[in-house]
Coordinates of C-alpha atoms in Angstrom, one line a residue:
X1 CA -40.7 72.3 105.5
X2 CA -39.6 71.4 101.9
X3 CA -40.2 74.2 99.5
X4 CA -41.1 76.6 102.2
X5 CA -39.5 79.9 103.2
X6 CA -37.2 79.4 106.1
X7 CA -34.8 81.8 107.8
X8 CA -31.2 80.8 108.2
X9 CA -30.6 80.3 111.9
X10 CA -27.0 80.0 112.6
X11 CA -24.4 80.6 115.3
X12 CA -20.7 80.9 114.8
X13 CA -18.7 78.0 116.2
X14 CA -15.1 76.8 116.0
X15 CA -13.8 73.8 114.1
X16 CA -10.8 72.6 115.9
X17 CA -8.4 70.4 113.9
X18 CA -5.0 71.3 115.2
X19 CA -2.6 73.9 114.0
X20 CA -2.8 77.6 114.1
X21 CA -4.4 80.1 111.8
X22 CA -7.1 82.6 111.0
X23 CA -9.9 82.9 108.5
X24 CA -9.8 79.2 107.5
X25 CA -6.0 79.3 107.3
X26 CA -3.9 77.5 109.9
X27 CA -1.0 75.1 109.8
X28 CA -0.5 71.5 109.1
X29 CA 2.3 69.3 110.4
X30 CA 2.2 66.0 108.6
X31 CA 0.4 63.5 106.5
X32 CA -2.1 62.5 109.1
X33 CA -2.2 65.4 111.6
X34 CA -4.9 68.0 111.8
X35 CA -4.2 71.1 109.9
X36 CA -6.9 73.8 110.3
X37 CA -8.2 75.9 113.2
X38 CA -10.7 78.2 111.5
X39 CA -14.1 79.6 112.1
X40 CA -17.1 77.9 110.7
X41 CA -20.9 78.0 111.0
X42 CA -22.7 75.7 113.4
X43 CA -26.5 75.5 113.5
X44 CA -28.3 74.6 116.6
X45 CA -31.5 72.7 115.6
X46 CA -34.7 72.4 117.7
X47 CA -36.0 68.8 118.0
X48 CA -32.8 67.1 116.9
X49 CA -31.1 66.8 113.5
X50 CA -33.1 65.5 110.6
X51 CA -31.7 62.8 108.3
X52 CA -30.2 64.2 105.1
X53 CA -32.7 64.3 102.3
X54 CA -30.6 65.1 99.2
X55 CA -27.3 66.1 97.7
X56 CA -27.0 69.3 95.8
X57 CA -25.1 69.4 92.5
X58 CA -23.5 72.7 91.6
X59 CA -22.3 72.8 88.0
X60 CA -19.9 75.5 86.9
X61 CA -19.0 75.9 83.2
X62 CA -17.1 79.2 83.6
X63 CA -15.2 81.0 86.3
X64 CA -17.5 83.2 88.3
X65 CA -17.2 86.9 88.1
X66 CA -16.4 88.7 91.4
X67 CA -20.1 89.1 92.2
X68 CA -20.8 85.6 91.0
X69 CA -18.1 84.4 93.3
X70 CA -19.9 86.0 96.3
X71 CA -23.1 84.4 95.2
X72 CA -21.4 81.0 95.1
X73 CA -20.1 81.6 98.6
X74 CA -23.5 82.6 99.9
X75 CA -25.1 79.5 98.3
X76 CA -22.5 77.2 100.0
X77 CA -23.0 78.9 103.4
X78 CA -26.8 78.3 103.1
X79 CA -26.2 74.7 102.2
X80 CA -24.0 74.3 105.2
X81 CA -26.8 75.4 107.5
X82 CA -29.6 73.4 105.9
X83 CA -31.1 70.4 107.5
X84 CA -32.4 69.1 104.1
X85 CA -28.9 68.8 102.6
X86 CA -26.7 65.8 103.2
X87 CA -23.8 66.9 100.9
X88 CA -22.7 68.9 97.9
X89 CA -21.3 67.7 94.5
X90 CA -19.2 70.3 92.7
X91 CA -19.4 69.5 89.0
X92 CA -16.5 71.7 87.7
X93 CA -16.1 72.2 83.9
X94 CA -13.8 75.2 84.5
X95 CA -11.7 76.8 87.2
X96 CA -14.1 77.6 90.1
X97 CA -12.1 80.7 91.2
X98 CA -10.6 83.6 89.4
X99 CA -7.6 83.9 91.8
X100 CA -5.8 82.0 94.5
X101 CA -7.5 84.2 97.1
X102 CA -10.9 83.2 95.7
X103 CA -9.8 79.6 95.9
X104 CA -9.0 80.2 99.6
X105 CA -12.5 81.5 100.2
X106 CA -14.1 78.6 98.5
X107 CA -11.9 76.1 100.4
X108 CA -13.1 77.7 103.6
X109 CA -16.7 77.2 102.5
X110 CA -16.1 73.5 101.8
X111 CA -14.6 73.1 105.3
X112 CA -17.7 74.8 106.7
X113 CA -19.9 72.3 104.9
X114 CA -17.9 69.4 106.3
X115 CA -17.9 70.9 109.8
X116 CA -21.7 70.6 109.6
X117 CA -21.6 67.0 108.8
X118 CA -22.1 67.5 105.0
X119 CA -20.0 65.5 102.5
X120 CA -18.3 67.3 99.7
X121 CA -17.5 65.6 96.4
X122 CA -15.7 67.3 93.5
X123 CA -15.9 66.0 89.9
X124 CA -13.4 67.7 87.6
X125 CA -13.2 67.7 83.9
X126 CA -9.5 68.8 83.5
X127 CA -8.3 70.4 86.7
X128 CA -6.1 73.5 86.9
X129 CA -4.3 74.7 90.0
X130 CA -7.4 76.6 91.4
X131 CA -9.8 73.7 91.0
X132 CA -7.3 71.4 92.7
X133 CA -6.7 74.0 95.4
X134 CA -10.5 74.3 96.1
X135 CA -11.3 70.6 95.9
X136 CA -8.4 69.6 98.1
X137 CA -10.8 70.6 101.0
X138 CA -13.5 68.1 99.8
X139 CA -14.0 64.6 101.0
X140 CA -13.4 63.1 97.5
X141 CA -12.0 64.3 94.2
X142 CA -12.7 62.6 90.8
X143 CA -11.8 63.5 87.3
X144 CA -12.9 62.3 83.9
X145 CA -10.9 59.3 82.8
X146 CA -9.4 61.3 79.9
X147 CA -8.9 64.3 82.1
X148 CA -6.1 65.1 84.4
X149 CA -4.5 67.7 86.6
X150 CA -2.7 70.6 84.9
X151 CA -0.4 71.5 87.8
X152 CA 3.4 71.4 87.8
X153 CA 4.2 74.5 89.8
X154 CA 3.4 78.1 89.5
X155 CA 4.3 80.7 86.9
X156 CA 3.5 84.4 86.2
X157 CA 4.1 86.1 82.9
X158 CA 4.6 89.8 82.0
X159 CA 4.8 91.5 78.7
X160 CA 7.3 94.2 77.8
X161 CA 6.9 96.4 74.9
X162 CA 10.2 98.4 74.8
X163 CA 11.7 96.5 71.9
X164 CA 8.5 96.9 69.7
X165 CA 8.2 100.6 70.7
X166 CA 11.8 101.2 69.7
X167 CA 11.3 99.7 66.3
X168 CA 8.2 101.8 65.8
X169 CA 10.0 105.0 66.8
X170 CA 7.8 105.3 69.9
X171 CA 9.3 106.3 73.3
X172 CA 7.8 105.9 76.7
X173 CA 8.6 108.5 79.3
X174 CA 7.6 107.9 82.9
X175 CA 8.6 109.1 86.4
X176 CA 7.7 106.8 89.3
X177 CA 7.9 106.6 93.1
X178 CA 9.5 104.4 94.1
X179 CA 11.9 101.6 93.1
X180 CA 9.4 98.8 93.6
X181 CA 6.7 100.5 91.5
X182 CA 7.3 98.4 88.4
X183 CA 4.2 99.2 86.4
X184 CA 6.0 101.5 83.9
X185 CA 8.5 98.8 83.2
X186 CA 6.1 97.2 80.8
X187 CA 7.3 99.9 78.3
X188 CA 11.0 98.7 78.7
X189 CA 12.6 95.8 77.0
X190 CA 12.6 93.8 80.2
X191 CA 12.2 93.9 84.0
X192 CA 14.7 95.6 86.3
X193 CA 16.5 93.4 88.9
X194 CA 14.2 94.7 91.6
X195 CA 11.1 93.8 89.6
X196 CA 12.4 90.3 88.9
X197 CA 13.1 89.7 92.5
X198 CA 9.7 91.0 93.6
X199 CA 7.9 88.8 91.1
X200 CA 9.7 85.7 92.1
X201 CA 9.0 86.5 95.8
X202 CA 5.3 86.9 95.2
X203 CA 5.2 83.5 93.4
X204 CA 6.9 81.8 96.3
X205 CA 4.3 83.3 98.7
X206 CA 1.4 82.1 96.5
X207 CA 3.0 78.7 96.3
X208 CA 3.3 78.5 100.1
X209 CA -0.5 79.1 100.5
X210 CA -1.5 76.6 97.8
X211 CA 0.8 73.8 99.0
X212 CA -0.3 74.5 102.6
X213 CA -3.9 73.9 101.7
X214 CA -3.4 71.2 99.2
X215 CA -1.0 69.2 101.5
X216 CA -3.3 69.6 104.4
X217 CA -6.4 68.6 102.5
X218 CA -4.8 65.6 100.8
X219 CA -2.7 64.6 103.9
X220 CA 0.6 64.8 102.0
X221 CA 3.6 66.2 103.8
X222 CA 5.1 69.4 102.3
X223 CA 8.5 67.9 101.1
X224 CA 6.6 64.9 99.5
X225 CA 4.0 67.2 97.9
X226 CA 6.7 69.5 96.4
X227 CA 8.4 66.4 94.9
X228 CA 5.2 65.1 93.5
X229 CA 4.1 68.4 92.0
X230 CA 7.5 68.8 90.3
X231 CA 6.6 65.7 88.3
X232 CA 3.4 67.2 86.9
X233 CA 1.3 67.9 84.9
X234 CA -0.6 64.6 85.4
X235 CA -3.0 62.4 83.5
X236 CA -5.9 61.2 85.5
X237 CA -4.2 57.9 86.5
X238 CA -1.0 59.7 87.3
X239 CA -2.9 62.2 89.5
X240 CA -4.5 59.3 91.3
X241 CA -1.1 57.6 91.9
X242 CA 0.2 60.9 93.2
X243 CA -2.6 61.2 95.7
X244 CA -4.0 64.3 94.2
X245 CA -7.4 62.7 93.3
X246 CA -9.3 59.7 94.5
X247 CA -10.5 58.2 91.2
X248 CA -12.1 58.7 87.8
X249 CA -15.7 58.8 86.7
X250 CA -17.8 59.9 83.7
X251 CA -20.5 62.5 84.0
X252 CA -23.2 59.8 83.9
X253 CA -21.7 58.1 86.9
X254 CA -22.2 61.0 89.4
X255 CA -25.2 59.4 91.2
X256 CA -23.0 56.4 91.8
X257 CA -20.2 58.6 93.2
X258 CA -22.6 60.1 95.7
X259 CA -23.9 56.7 96.7
X260 CA -20.4 55.4 97.2
X261 CA -19.5 58.4 99.4
X262 CA -22.7 58.3 101.4
X263 CA -22.9 54.6 101.7
X264 CA -26.5 54.5 100.3
X265 CA -28.6 55.9 97.5
X266 CA -29.6 59.5 98.1
X267 CA -31.2 61.9 95.6
X268 CA -28.8 64.2 93.7
X269 CA -30.7 67.4 92.6
X270 CA -29.5 70.5 90.8
X271 CA -28.8 73.5 93.0
X272 CA -31.6 75.6 91.6
X273 CA -34.1 72.9 92.7
X274 CA -32.9 72.7 96.3
X275 CA -35.4 74.0 98.8
X276 CA -32.4 74.9 101.0
X277 CA -31.7 77.8 98.8
X278 CA -35.2 79.3 98.7
X279 CA -34.8 83.0 99.6
X280 CA -36.3 84.2 102.8
X281 CA -38.8 87.1 102.2
X282 CA -36.6 89.4 104.3
X283 CA -33.9 89.1 101.7
X284 CA -35.9 90.4 98.8
X285 CA -38.4 92.7 100.6
X286 CA -39.1 94.5 103.8
X287 CA -37.3 97.1 105.9
X288 CA -35.0 95.0 108.1
X289 CA -31.6 96.4 109.1
X290 CA -28.9 95.1 106.8
X291 CA -25.3 95.1 105.7
X292 CA -24.3 96.6 102.3
X293 CA -21.6 95.0 100.2
X294 CA -20.1 97.8 98.0
X295 CA -18.0 96.5 95.2
X296 CA -14.9 98.2 93.9
X297 CA -14.3 95.9 91.0
X298 CA -12.0 96.5 88.1
X299 CA -9.5 99.2 86.8
X300 CA -10.1 102.4 88.8
X301 CA -10.8 105.4 86.5
X302 CA -12.5 108.7 86.7
X303 CA -16.1 108.7 85.5
X304 CA -18.8 105.9 85.3
X305 CA -18.3 102.2 85.6
X306 CA -18.5 100.1 82.4
X307 CA -17.2 97.1 80.7
X308 CA -14.9 97.4 77.7
X309 CA -16.1 95.6 74.6
X310 CA -14.2 92.7 73.1
X311 CA -11.5 92.4 75.8
X312 CA -14.1 92.5 78.7
X313 CA -12.1 94.7 81.2
X314 CA -14.3 95.9 84.0
X315 CA -13.9 99.6 84.8
X316 CA -14.6 100.8 88.3
X317 CA -15.7 104.3 87.7
X318 CA -15.2 106.8 90.6
X319 CA -18.6 108.4 90.0
X320 CA -20.5 105.0 90.2
X321 CA -18.6 103.6 93.3
X322 CA -18.8 107.0 95.1
X323 CA -22.6 107.1 94.6
X324 CA -22.9 103.6 95.9
X325 CA -20.9 104.5 99.1
X326 CA -23.1 107.6 99.5
X327 CA -26.3 105.5 99.0
X328 CA -25.1 103.0 101.7
X329 CA -24.2 105.8 104.0
X330 CA -27.5 107.6 103.8
X331 CA -29.7 104.5 103.9
X332 CA -31.0 104.2 107.4
X333 CA -31.6 100.5 107.0
X334 CA -27.9 99.9 106.2
X335 CA -26.1 99.6 109.5
X336 CA -22.7 98.5 108.3
X337 CA -20.7 98.4 105.0
X338 CA -18.4 95.7 103.7
X339 CA -16.2 97.3 100.9
X340 CA -15.3 94.4 98.6
X341 CA -12.1 95.2 96.6
X342 CA -11.1 93.4 93.4
X343 CA -8.9 95.9 91.7
X344 CA -5.3 96.4 90.5
X345 CA -5.6 100.1 91.1
X346 CA -5.6 102.9 88.5
X347 CA -6.3 106.7 88.7
X348 CA -4.9 108.3 91.9
X349 CA -7.6 111.0 91.6
X350 CA -10.3 108.3 91.6
X351 CA -8.6 106.7 94.6
X352 CA -8.7 110.0 96.6
X353 CA -12.4 110.6 95.7
X354 CA -13.3 107.1 96.9
X355 CA -11.1 107.4 100.0
X356 CA -13.1 110.5 101.0
X357 CA -16.4 108.6 100.6
X358 CA -15.1 105.8 102.8
X359 CA -13.9 108.3 105.4
X360 CA -17.4 110.0 105.4
X361 CA -19.1 106.6 105.8
X362 CA -16.9 105.5 108.7
X363 CA -18.2 108.6 110.6
X364 CA -21.7 107.2 110.7
X365 CA -21.4 103.4 110.4
X366 CA -18.7 100.8 110.4
X367 CA -16.9 100.1 107.1
X368 CA -15.0 96.8 106.8
X369 CA -12.7 96.3 103.8
X370 CA -12.6 92.8 102.4
X371 CA -9.8 92.2 99.9
X372 CA -10.4 89.6 97.2
X373 CA -7.9 88.4 94.7
X374 CA -6.2 91.8 94.2
X375 CA -6.6 95.1 96.1
X376 CA -3.5 97.0 95.4
X377 CA -2.1 100.4 94.7
X378 CA -5.1 102.8 94.3
X379 CA -7.2 100.0 95.6
X380 CA -5.2 99.9 98.8
X381 CA -5.4 103.7 99.0
X382 CA -9.2 103.4 99.3
X383 CA -9.1 100.4 101.7
X384 CA -6.8 102.2 104.1
X385 CA -9.7 104.5 105.2
X386 CA -11.8 101.5 106.4
X387 CA -12.3 100.7 110.1
X388 CA -10.6 97.4 109.6
X389 CA -9.1 95.4 106.7
X390 CA -9.4 91.7 105.9
X391 CA -7.3 90.0 103.3
X392 CA -6.8 86.4 102.2
X393 CA -3.4 85.0 102.7
X394 CA -2.8 85.1 98.9
X395 CA -4.5 88.5 98.2
X396 CA -2.2 90.8 96.1
X397 CA -2.1 94.1 97.9
X398 CA 0.2 97.0 98.8
X399 CA 2.0 98.5 95.9
X400 CA 1.9 101.9 97.5
X401 CA 3.4 104.1 94.9
X402 CA 2.7 106.5 92.0
X403 CA 3.8 106.9 88.4
X404 CA 3.1 109.4 85.7
X405 CA 4.2 109.8 82.1
X406 CA 3.3 109.5 78.5
X407 CA 4.0 107.8 75.2
X408 CA 5.9 110.0 72.7
X409 CA 5.1 109.4 69.0
X410 CA 7.5 111.9 67.5
X411 CA 9.8 109.2 66.2
X412 CA 6.9 107.2 64.7
X413 CA 5.7 110.3 62.9
X414 CA 9.2 110.8 61.4
X415 CA 9.2 107.2 60.2
X416 CA 5.8 107.7 58.6
X417 CA 6.6 111.1 57.2
X418 CA 4.1 112.8 59.5
X419 CA 5.0 116.2 61.1
X420 CA 3.1 117.9 63.9
X421 CA 3.2 121.6 64.4
X422 CA 2.1 123.0 67.8
X423 CA 1.4 126.6 68.7
X424 CA 1.5 127.7 72.4
X425 CA 1.5 130.7 74.6
X426 CA 3.7 129.2 77.3
X427 CA 6.6 126.7 77.3
X428 CA 4.7 124.0 79.2
X429 CA 1.3 124.4 77.4
X430 CA 1.9 121.2 75.4
X431 CA 4.0 119.3 78.0
X432 CA 1.5 116.4 77.9
X433 CA 1.5 116.2 74.1
X434 CA 2.2 112.7 72.8
X435 CA 3.9 114.3 69.8
X436 CA 7.0 115.4 71.6
X437 CA 9.2 114.3 74.5
X438 CA 9.5 116.0 77.8
X439 CA 12.1 118.6 78.2
X440 CA 14.7 118.1 81.0
X441 CA 13.0 120.9 83.0
X442 CA 9.6 119.3 82.5
X443 CA 11.0 116.0 83.6
X444 CA 12.3 117.5 86.8
X445 CA 9.0 119.2 87.5
X446 CA 7.2 116.0 86.8
X447 CA 9.3 114.2 89.4
X448 CA 8.5 116.9 92.0
X449 CA 4.7 116.5 91.4
X450 CA 4.8 112.7 91.5
X451 CA 6.6 113.0 94.8
X452 CA 3.7 115.2 96.1
X453 CA 1.2 112.6 95.0
X454 CA 3.2 109.9 96.7
X455 CA 3.4 111.9 99.9
X456 CA -0.4 112.3 99.9
X457 CA -0.8 108.5 99.4
X458 CA 1.6 107.9 102.3
X459 CA -0.4 110.4 104.5
X460 CA -3.7 108.8 103.7
X461 CA -2.4 105.3 104.6
X462 CA -0.7 106.6 107.8
X463 CA -3.9 108.2 109.0
X464 CA -6.0 105.1 108.3
X465 CA -3.5 102.6 109.7
X466 CA -2.4 104.7 112.7
X467 CA 1.2 104.6 111.6
X468 CA 3.8 107.3 111.1
X469 CA 4.6 108.4 107.6
X470 CA 8.1 106.9 108.0
X471 CA 6.6 103.5 109.0
X472 CA 4.4 103.5 106.0
X473 CA 7.2 104.5 103.6
X474 CA 9.3 101.7 104.9
X475 CA 6.7 99.1 103.6
X476 CA 5.5 101.2 100.6
X477 CA 7.8 102.3 97.8
X478 CA 5.6 100.4 95.3
X479 CA 6.3 97.0 96.9
X480 CA 3.7 94.3 96.3
X481 CA 2.7 92.2 99.3
X482 CA 0.5 89.1 99.7
X483 CA -2.2 89.4 102.4
X484 CA -0.1 87.4 104.8
X485 CA 2.9 89.6 104.3
X486 CA 0.7 92.7 104.6
X487 CA -0.7 91.6 107.9
X488 CA 2.8 91.2 109.3
X489 CA 3.6 94.8 108.2
X490 CA 0.4 96.2 109.7
X491 CA -1.2 97.1 106.4
X492 CA -3.9 94.5 107.0
X493 CA -5.7 93.8 110.3
X494 CA -6.8 90.2 109.9
X495 CA -6.5 87.3 107.6
X496 CA -9.8 86.1 106.3
X497 CA -12.2 86.2 103.5
X498 CA -15.6 87.7 102.9
X499 CA -17.2 85.5 105.5
X500 CA -15.1 86.9 108.3
X501 CA -15.5 90.4 107.1
X502 CA -19.3 90.0 107.1
X503 CA -19.1 88.5 110.6
X504 CA -17.2 91.6 111.9
X505 CA -19.6 94.0 110.1
X506 CA -22.6 92.4 111.7
X507 CA -21.0 92.3 115.1
X508 CA -19.9 96.0 114.9
X509 CA -23.5 97.0 114.0
X510 CA -25.1 94.6 116.5
X511 CA -27.0 92.7 113.7
X512 CA -28.1 89.1 113.7
X513 CA -26.4 86.5 111.6
X514 CA -29.5 86.2 109.3
X515 CA -29.7 89.9 108.5
X516 CA -30.2 90.7 104.8
X517 CA -27.4 91.8 102.5
X518 CA -27.7 94.4 99.8
X519 CA -25.2 94.7 96.9
X520 CA -24.1 98.0 95.5
X521 CA -23.7 99.5 92.9
X522 CA -26.9 98.0 91.8
X523 CA -26.8 96.2 88.4
X524 CA -29.6 95.8 85.9
X525 CA -30.6 92.1 85.7
X526 CA -32.4 90.0 83.2
X527 CA -34.8 87.3 84.5
X528 CA -32.2 84.6 84.2
X529 CA -29.7 86.5 86.4
X530 CA -32.5 87.2 88.9
X531 CA -33.4 83.5 89.1
X532 CA -29.7 82.6 89.6
X533 CA -29.5 85.3 92.4
X534 CA -32.6 84.0 94.2
X535 CA -31.3 80.4 94.0
X536 CA -28.0 81.4 95.4
X537 CA -26.2 80.3 92.2
X538 CA -23.1 82.0 90.9
X539 CA -23.2 83.8 87.7
X540 CA -20.6 82.5 85.3
X541 CA -18.1 84.9 83.9
X542 CA -19.9 87.5 81.6
X543 CA -16.7 88.5 79.9
X544 CA -16.8 87.8 76.2
X545 CA -14.9 84.9 74.8
X546 CA -13.9 86.2 71.3
X547 CA -11.8 83.9 69.0
X548 CA -8.5 85.4 70.3
X549 CA -5.6 83.3 71.6
X550 CA -5.5 83.6 75.4
X551 CA -2.0 85.1 75.5
X552 CA -3.0 87.8 73.0
X553 CA -6.3 88.5 74.9
X554 CA -4.2 89.1 78.1
X555 CA -2.0 91.5 76.2
X556 CA -5.0 93.4 74.9
X557 CA -6.5 93.6 78.4
X558 CA -3.1 94.9 79.7
X559 CA -3.1 97.7 77.2
X560 CA -6.8 98.6 77.2
X561 CA -6.9 100.7 80.4
X562 CA -3.9 102.7 79.3
X563 CA -5.8 103.9 76.2
X564 CA -8.7 105.3 78.3
X565 CA -6.8 107.6 80.8
X566 CA -5.9 111.1 80.1
X567 CA -2.1 111.6 79.7
X568 CA -2.1 114.0 82.7
X569 CA -3.6 111.4 85.2
X570 CA -1.2 110.1 87.9
X571 CA -1.4 106.4 88.2
X572 CA -1.4 104.1 91.2
X573 CA -1.6 100.7 89.5
X574 CA -0.1 97.2 89.5
X575 CA 2.1 96.2 86.6
X576 CA -0.2 95.1 83.7
X577 CA -2.2 91.9 84.0
X578 CA 0.3 89.2 85.0
X579 CA -0.9 85.7 84.6
X580 CA -1.2 85.1 88.3
X581 CA -2.0 81.6 89.5

């Protein structure tokens, strides 16, 4: 009944709309043809289907954090299965997803809602590419009259410090394996030809996913859609003429939009007031068997997890994540683990520590890796130990490679009139010092050690993926792949988001669809966060928003992790923080 505790009773079904695909992907062939053949929930109701009682309004004023994104997905899944809900209104004041891969997962959730007979309406303030990507899967899209659609194609930006370092008298010395491992190039004056080609290729792959979903949802053929997008960005009226939205409306007209879509007046209530999202007691108490979601979220470093002040970088500490995996492994109530990865990589030592924890866990219960927006380099290292790996089509992954080096401040000291004097008992005692360059002999020795780390990386992946070292090396060498490319190269098992990964984890453990979920590492919560969690609401981004220009803030976030690592820590990391779509 309304306001009561009610378990989610659902069975998995198939939504057939033509085309081919997995995990809510699929193909589309024209303006009016079907375009998805994905998996969605279907609920079998006793006594017939009740008439819809209300629409649920979900208002987002900030992009969800990785955990907040999962909460949003869980809330949408619940709404899809609820008899009390007739539809959902997404009231978006910001981008609803932090990456193209997250937008894919949200689009899949909207298709699930529609497959259960719910209507989905999006109201956008000023849409970016991710908001448009998600809302293309809705029944209707509206913007503010003075808003628009800020989409005219994709771009990614990288920052190179070589020219500045040269003027300061600072020199960067790095050894890398192999030619596609472009992370150290941020300390050069510009990208290598290999890096430029790789970055452009990744953009094309991301564009393919976005245009596929956008064209399918809006029923616009691919050639026509490309032509229209090239004429962006769009005012609200231009976006409507281009078929990207359906109309315009002010915030106070939302009830009217719902009535127009539904064909009658129907209550529109905030998501936190919807009885459909009341938590079942088994989700907050009791001893039922469950699935653990273990997050590997942020730059991977040795030590404890934390968030850097001012810039807001999340640090995934090896001690914290290892303890979470151990907790899930030793908890008899946890029957399966979903390892949710949202990381560009980092310390290769942290990667190997966590790889071992995943291996130990797979010996006693299934571990399913679910790649979010980015799960690359050291992140892929850890994922390779899982029983199976899921990635979204636009997940950034791969980047199997190692680099190692330091910044040499000797020239800067000379400019400033500062001199460093070092005493040592052996020639290499101060090899890692930032106050002198490597000697030629040290550089050669460094290359040998980096190759050893790379070979270990290759071995870990080969063992986990049941490939030969030569097969892994052929698709490694630092090359970045999208999830779709990675599946073609056997680095990923299936295309799909968190929903599909949870489905496989439950099936592997023989658990019902309504089994509880537990999230690790546990996070301290205030009462507001707890209320949002119980309501199934996403938490908006908790990253600070200091008065720093966005481009400068991205630059600071790119540099911040480099200042925390010891100079002698081998790195398995993506190049900086590109402004990915």
